[in-house]
Coordinates of C-alpha atoms in Angstrom, one line a residue:
M1 CA 8.2 11.1 17.6
K2 CA 4.8 9.3 17.2
V3 CA 2.8 7.1 14.8
I4 CA -0.2 9.2 13.8
G5 CA -1.6 7.2 10.9
R6 CA -1.4 4.0 8.8
G7 CA -2.2 3.2 5.2
G8 CA -1.9 0.2 2.9
F9 CA 1.8 0.7 2.2
G10 CA 3.2 2.2 5.4
R11 CA 2.8 4.6 8.2
V12 CA 2.5 8.3 8.9
L13 CA 4.8 9.7 11.7
L14 CA 4.9 12.9 13.5
V15 CA 8.4 14.3 13.1
E16 CA 10.4 17.4 14.0
K17 CA 12.9 19.2 11.7
K18 CA 16.0 19.6 13.7
D19 CA 17.1 23.1 12.7
T20 CA 13.7 24.8 13.0
K21 CA 12.0 22.5 15.5
Q22 CA 8.9 22.7 13.3
V23 CA 6.7 19.6 13.3
Y24 CA 5.5 17.8 10.1
A25 CA 3.7 14.6 9.1
M26 CA 6.1 12.1 7.4
K27 CA 4.4 9.5 5.3
V28 CA 6.7 6.5 5.0
L29 CA 6.0 3.9 2.2
K30 CA 7.7 0.6 1.6
K31 CA 9.0 0.4 -2.0
G32 CA 8.7 -3.4 -2.0
V33 CA 5.1 -3.5 -0.8
I34 CA 4.2 -0.9 -3.4
A35 CA 5.9 -3.0 -6.1
A36 CA 4.2 -6.2 -4.9
R37 CA 0.8 -4.6 -5.2
G38 CA 1.4 -3.1 -8.6
E39 CA 1.0 0.4 -7.3
I40 CA 4.3 2.0 -8.5
E41 CA 2.5 4.2 -11.1
H42 CA -0.2 5.4 -8.5
T43 CA 2.6 6.3 -6.1
R44 CA 4.5 8.3 -8.7
T45 CA 1.3 10.1 -9.6
E46 CA 0.7 11.0 -5.9
R47 CA 4.1 12.5 -5.7
S48 CA 3.6 14.4 -9.0
V49 CA 0.2 15.7 -8.0
L50 CA 1.3 16.8 -4.5
S51 CA 4.2 18.7 -5.8
K52 CA 2.0 20.9 -8.0
L53 CA -0.8 21.6 -5.5
D54 CA -1.2 25.1 -4.0
H55 CA -4.6 25.6 -2.5
P56 CA -5.9 26.3 1.0
F57 CA -8.0 23.2 1.2
L58 CA -5.5 20.7 -0.2
A59 CA -2.6 19.1 1.6
K60 CA 0.8 20.7 1.1
L61 CA 4.0 18.7 0.3
H62 CA 7.2 20.3 1.5
W63 CA 9.7 17.6 0.6
S64 CA 9.8 14.1 -0.8
F65 CA 12.9 11.8 -0.9
Q66 CA 13.8 8.1 -0.8
S67 CA 16.1 5.5 0.7
D68 CA 16.9 2.1 -0.7
Q69 CA 13.8 0.6 1.0
N70 CA 11.4 3.5 1.5
L71 CA 9.7 6.6 0.1
Y72 CA 9.1 9.6 2.2
F73 CA 6.6 12.5 1.9
I74 CA 7.0 15.4 4.3
M75 CA 3.7 17.2 4.7
D76 CA 2.1 19.8 7.0
F77 CA 0.9 18.2 10.2
I78 CA -2.8 18.8 10.3
N79 CA -3.9 18.1 13.8
G80 CA -7.6 18.9 14.0
G81 CA -8.4 15.3 13.4
E82 CA -10.1 13.4 10.5
L83 CA -13.6 14.4 9.5
F84 CA -14.3 10.7 10.0
H85 CA -13.2 11.0 13.7
H86 CA -15.5 14.0 14.4
L87 CA -18.5 12.5 12.5
A88 CA -18.1 9.3 14.5
I89 CA -18.2 11.2 17.8
E90 CA -21.1 13.5 16.8
K91 CA -23.1 11.0 14.6
R92 CA -24.1 13.7 12.2
F93 CA -23.6 17.4 11.5
N94 CA -26.3 20.1 11.2
E95 CA -26.8 21.5 7.7
E96 CA -24.8 24.7 8.2
R97 CA -21.7 22.7 9.3
A98 CA -22.1 20.2 6.5
K99 CA -22.5 23.0 4.0
F100 CA -19.4 24.8 5.2
Y101 CA -17.3 21.6 4.8
A102 CA -19.0 20.8 1.4
A103 CA -18.2 24.3 0.1
E104 CA -14.5 24.0 1.0
I105 CA -14.5 20.5 -0.7
V106 CA -16.2 22.0 -3.8
S107 CA -13.5 24.7 -3.9
G108 CA -10.7 22.1 -3.6
M109 CA -12.3 19.8 -6.1
E110 CA -12.7 22.7 -8.6
Y111 CA -9.0 23.5 -8.3
L112 CA -8.0 19.8 -8.8
H113 CA -10.1 19.4 -11.8
S114 CA -8.9 22.6 -13.4
A115 CA -5.4 21.2 -13.0
G116 CA -6.4 18.0 -14.8
V117 CA -6.6 15.8 -11.7
I118 CA -9.3 13.4 -10.8
Y119 CA -9.3 12.7 -7.0
R120 CA -11.0 9.3 -7.0
D121 CA -11.0 8.8 -3.2
L122 CA -13.1 11.4 -1.5
K123 CA -14.2 10.1 1.9
P124 CA -14.2 11.3 5.5
E125 CA -11.0 9.4 6.3
N126 CA -9.2 11.5 3.7
L127 CA -10.5 14.9 5.0
L128 CA -8.6 16.5 7.9
L129 CA -9.6 19.5 9.9
S130 CA -6.9 22.2 10.5
H131 CA -6.4 23.6 14.0
K132 CA -8.7 26.4 12.9
G133 CA -11.4 24.1 11.6
H134 CA -10.9 24.2 7.8
I135 CA -11.0 21.2 5.5
V136 CA -7.7 19.8 4.2
M137 CA -8.1 17.1 1.5
T138 CA -5.3 14.5 1.7
D139 CA -4.1 11.2 0.2
F140 CA -3.8 11.5 -3.6
G141 CA -2.6 7.9 -4.0
L142 CA -5.6 7.0 -6.3
S143 CA -5.5 10.3 -8.2
K144 CA -5.1 10.5 -12.0
E145 CA -3.5 13.5 -13.7
G146 CA -3.4 14.7 -17.2
L147 CA -7.2 14.9 -17.8
L148 CA -7.4 18.6 -18.8
S149 CA -10.5 18.6 -21.0
D150 CA -14.0 18.3 -19.5
D151 CA -14.7 15.1 -21.4
A152 CA -11.3 13.4 -20.8
R153 CA -11.8 9.8 -19.7
T154 CA -10.0 7.1 -17.8
A155 CA -11.1 3.5 -16.9
T156 CA -9.2 2.2 -13.8
F157 CA -11.5 0.5 -11.2
C158 CA -10.4 2.1 -8.0
G159 CA -11.8 3.9 -5.0
T160 CA -13.7 3.1 -1.8
P161 CA -16.9 1.0 -2.3
E162 CA -19.3 3.3 -0.5
Y163 CA -18.3 6.3 -2.6
L164 CA -18.0 4.7 -6.1
A165 CA -20.0 6.2 -8.9
P166 CA -22.2 3.8 -10.9
E167 CA -20.1 4.2 -14.1
I168 CA -17.1 2.9 -12.2
I169 CA -19.0 -0.1 -10.9
K170 CA -20.3 -0.9 -14.5
G171 CA -16.7 -0.8 -15.8
D172 CA -17.4 2.1 -18.1
D173 CA -14.8 4.8 -19.0
Y174 CA -15.5 7.8 -16.8
T175 CA -14.8 11.5 -16.4
K176 CA -14.2 13.9 -13.5
A177 CA -18.0 13.6 -12.9
I178 CA -17.2 10.6 -10.6
D179 CA -15.8 13.0 -8.0
W180 CA -19.0 15.0 -7.9
W181 CA -21.0 11.7 -7.2
S182 CA -18.6 11.3 -4.2
V183 CA -19.4 14.8 -3.0
G184 CA -23.1 14.0 -3.0
T185 CA -22.4 10.8 -1.1
L186 CA -20.4 12.7 1.5
I187 CA -23.0 15.5 2.0
Y188 CA -25.6 12.8 2.7
E189 CA -23.3 11.1 5.1
M190 CA -22.5 14.3 7.0
L191 CA -26.2 14.9 7.4
T192 CA -27.2 11.3 8.4
G193 CA -24.1 9.5 9.7
L194 CA -23.9 6.9 6.9
P195 CA -23.4 7.0 3.1
P196 CA -26.8 6.8 1.2
F197 CA -26.4 3.2 -0.1
Y198 CA -24.3 1.7 2.6
T199 CA -24.7 -2.0 3.5
E200 CA -22.1 -4.3 5.0
D201 CA -22.4 -6.6 2.0
E202 CA -20.3 -5.1 -0.8
E203 CA -22.2 -6.7 -3.7
N204 CA -25.5 -5.5 -2.2
M205 CA -24.1 -2.1 -1.8
Y206 CA -23.0 -2.0 -5.4
H207 CA -26.5 -3.0 -6.4
K208 CA -28.1 -0.3 -4.3
I209 CA -25.7 2.3 -5.8
M210 CA -26.9 1.2 -9.2
T211 CA -30.6 1.0 -8.5
A212 CA -31.9 2.2 -5.1
E213 CA -33.8 5.4 -4.3
I214 CA -32.1 7.9 -1.9
D215 CA -33.8 7.7 1.5
F216 CA -34.5 11.1 2.9
S217 CA -37.1 9.9 5.4
K218 CA -34.9 9.2 8.5
H219 CA -33.5 12.7 9.0
H220 CA -34.6 16.2 8.3
F221 CA -33.2 17.7 5.1
S222 CA -34.0 21.1 3.7
A223 CA -35.5 21.1 0.2
E224 CA -32.2 22.7 -1.1
A225 CA -30.1 19.9 0.5
Q226 CA -32.3 17.2 -1.0
D227 CA -32.0 18.8 -4.4
I228 CA -28.3 19.2 -4.4
I229 CA -27.8 15.6 -3.2
K230 CA -30.1 14.3 -5.9
R231 CA -28.3 16.2 -8.6
F232 CA -24.9 15.0 -7.4
L233 CA -26.3 11.4 -7.2
D234 CA -27.6 11.5 -10.8
R235 CA -26.7 8.0 -12.2
D236 CA -26.3 9.6 -15.7
P237 CA -22.8 11.2 -15.6
N238 CA -23.8 13.4 -18.5
T239 CA -26.6 15.2 -16.6
R240 CA -25.0 15.0 -13.1
L241 CA -24.3 18.3 -11.4
Q242 CA -20.7 18.9 -12.1
D243 CA -20.1 22.4 -13.4
P244 CA -18.4 24.3 -10.6
L245 CA -20.2 27.6 -11.5
E246 CA -23.6 25.8 -11.5
I247 CA -22.7 24.1 -8.2
K248 CA -21.8 27.4 -6.5
K249 CA -25.0 29.0 -7.7
H250 CA -27.2 26.2 -6.3
G251 CA -29.8 27.3 -3.8
W252 CA -28.1 25.3 -1.0
F253 CA -25.1 27.6 -1.3
K254 CA -27.0 30.8 -1.9
E255 CA -25.5 32.6 1.2
M256 CA -21.9 31.4 0.5
D257 CA -19.3 34.1 -0.2
W258 CA -16.9 32.0 -2.3
E259 CA -14.2 34.6 -2.4
K260 CA -14.2 34.9 1.4
L261 CA -14.3 31.1 1.7
D262 CA -11.1 30.7 -0.4
N263 CA -9.4 33.5 1.5
L264 CA -10.2 31.7 4.8
E265 CA -12.2 34.8 5.9
I266 CA -15.3 32.8 7.0
S267 CA -15.2 31.5 10.5
P268 CA -15.6 27.7 10.6
P269 CA -18.6 26.4 12.5
F270 CA -16.4 24.1 14.7
V271 CA -12.9 24.7 15.9
P272 CA -11.1 21.5 17.2
Q273 CA -9.5 21.6 20.6
V274 CA -5.8 21.9 19.7
K275 CA -3.3 23.2 22.4
S276 CA -0.1 23.2 20.4
A277 CA 1.5 22.5 17.0
D278 CA 2.4 19.0 18.1
D279 CA -0.9 18.3 19.9
V280 CA -2.1 14.7 19.0
S281 CA -5.3 14.7 21.1
N282 CA -7.4 14.4 17.9
I283 CA -5.4 11.5 16.5
D284 CA -6.9 8.0 17.0
D285 CA -5.4 6.2 20.0
E286 CA -5.0 3.1 17.9
F287 CA -2.1 4.8 16.0
L288 CA -0.6 6.6 19.0
R289 CA -0.2 3.3 20.9
E290 CA 2.0 1.8 18.2
N291 CA 5.7 1.5 18.9
I292 CA 7.5 3.8 16.4
Q293 CA 10.4 1.3 16.3
E294 CA 8.2 -1.6 15.3
D295 CA 6.6 -1.8 11.8
D296 CA 4.0 -4.4 10.9
D297 CA 4.6 -3.7 7.2
D298 CA 7.9 -5.6 7.5
D299 CA 5.9 -8.8 7.3
Q300 CA 4.0 -7.9 4.1
P301 CA 5.0 -9.5 0.7
K302 CA 7.4 -7.4 -1.2
G303 CA 8.1 -7.2 -5.0
P304 CA 11.2 -6.4 -6.9
V305 CA 12.0 -2.7 -7.3
K306 CA 14.0 -1.4 -10.4
K307 CA 16.5 1.4 -10.1
D308 CA 14.4 3.8 -12.1
D309 CA 11.0 3.0 -10.7
F310 CA 11.1 6.1 -8.6
I311 CA 13.3 8.4 -10.6
N312 CA 12.8 12.1 -10.0
F313 CA 10.9 11.3 -6.8
T314 CA 13.0 13.8 -4.7
F315 CA 11.4 17.2 -4.3
A316 CA 11.7 20.3 -2.2
A317 CA 8.9 22.9 -2.4
E318 CA 11.3 25.8 -2.5
Q319 CA 13.3 24.6 -5.5
G320 CA 11.2 22.0 -7.4
P321 CA 12.4 18.5 -8.4
A322 CA 15.9 17.5 -7.6
G323 CA 18.2 15.5 -9.9
A324 CA 17.2 12.0 -11.0
G325 CA 17.7 9.5 -8.3
T326 CA 19.0 12.0 -5.8
K327 CA 18.7 10.8 -2.2
I328 CA 18.6 13.1 0.8

């Protein structure tokens, strides 16, 4: 129906299921492009993670399947717009609005970590608003699963530069604590409009992430907001704020009813203007202008794909994984 997004390996399309007329977001990834960039394992992990998620603030996978050339993820169409989109329009959020989004992210992150998953790519572009105004965390292409213990470690250098924790930049092994660094970065960005150590020069930004003081002088922060940001942005991952119970008890969240939050019983501070299930008014015009029949990814370098690279990729939420190599 329409192009509603684009990533490194393909596009996201708004589609309609013929029998029910229900609309979904269909993520289409080119197998050859994935292979050429050495991202087969990350893509398999994304499918594995998505198939297990069941949480109000995390994206829901309904089906996944494949053709000879492509992989397909069928997800809920979340049409309230990216948090990035709304932050760009409004420049910054007040503390109550930022706190609400942060709380829903904390809840989603706690769930991910309890399932042994490190997110590794928290940023406003990967956070959508539902039509009611709730956060939906998306894009698990950089996630890592199987880290069930609190001190389980991994070492891959990946993520978005502005949100990288110091231990990733140093090349150290790291734990789930990196995600809480990103939460602190995001809270600061929601309150000011920019990440705390942002510069256009990437190397300089890495240096600032490693050494610079957090600047609280340009905007008003409550004492509690400053404290939680400082504790999330502790450069020592061992003392960084990362225990979900401790986070929820922090003074910044003192009025938050976490049970009501998880049950979607707290009214969001902002409700996007959405007229219908297929309303695309909160989607970037850059995507909507694309011709759905034309695909720029066709020109990208492609690598060889082996028969079993995406074995067991097919999935239906009602019945779990389908047989090996099954195509729908």
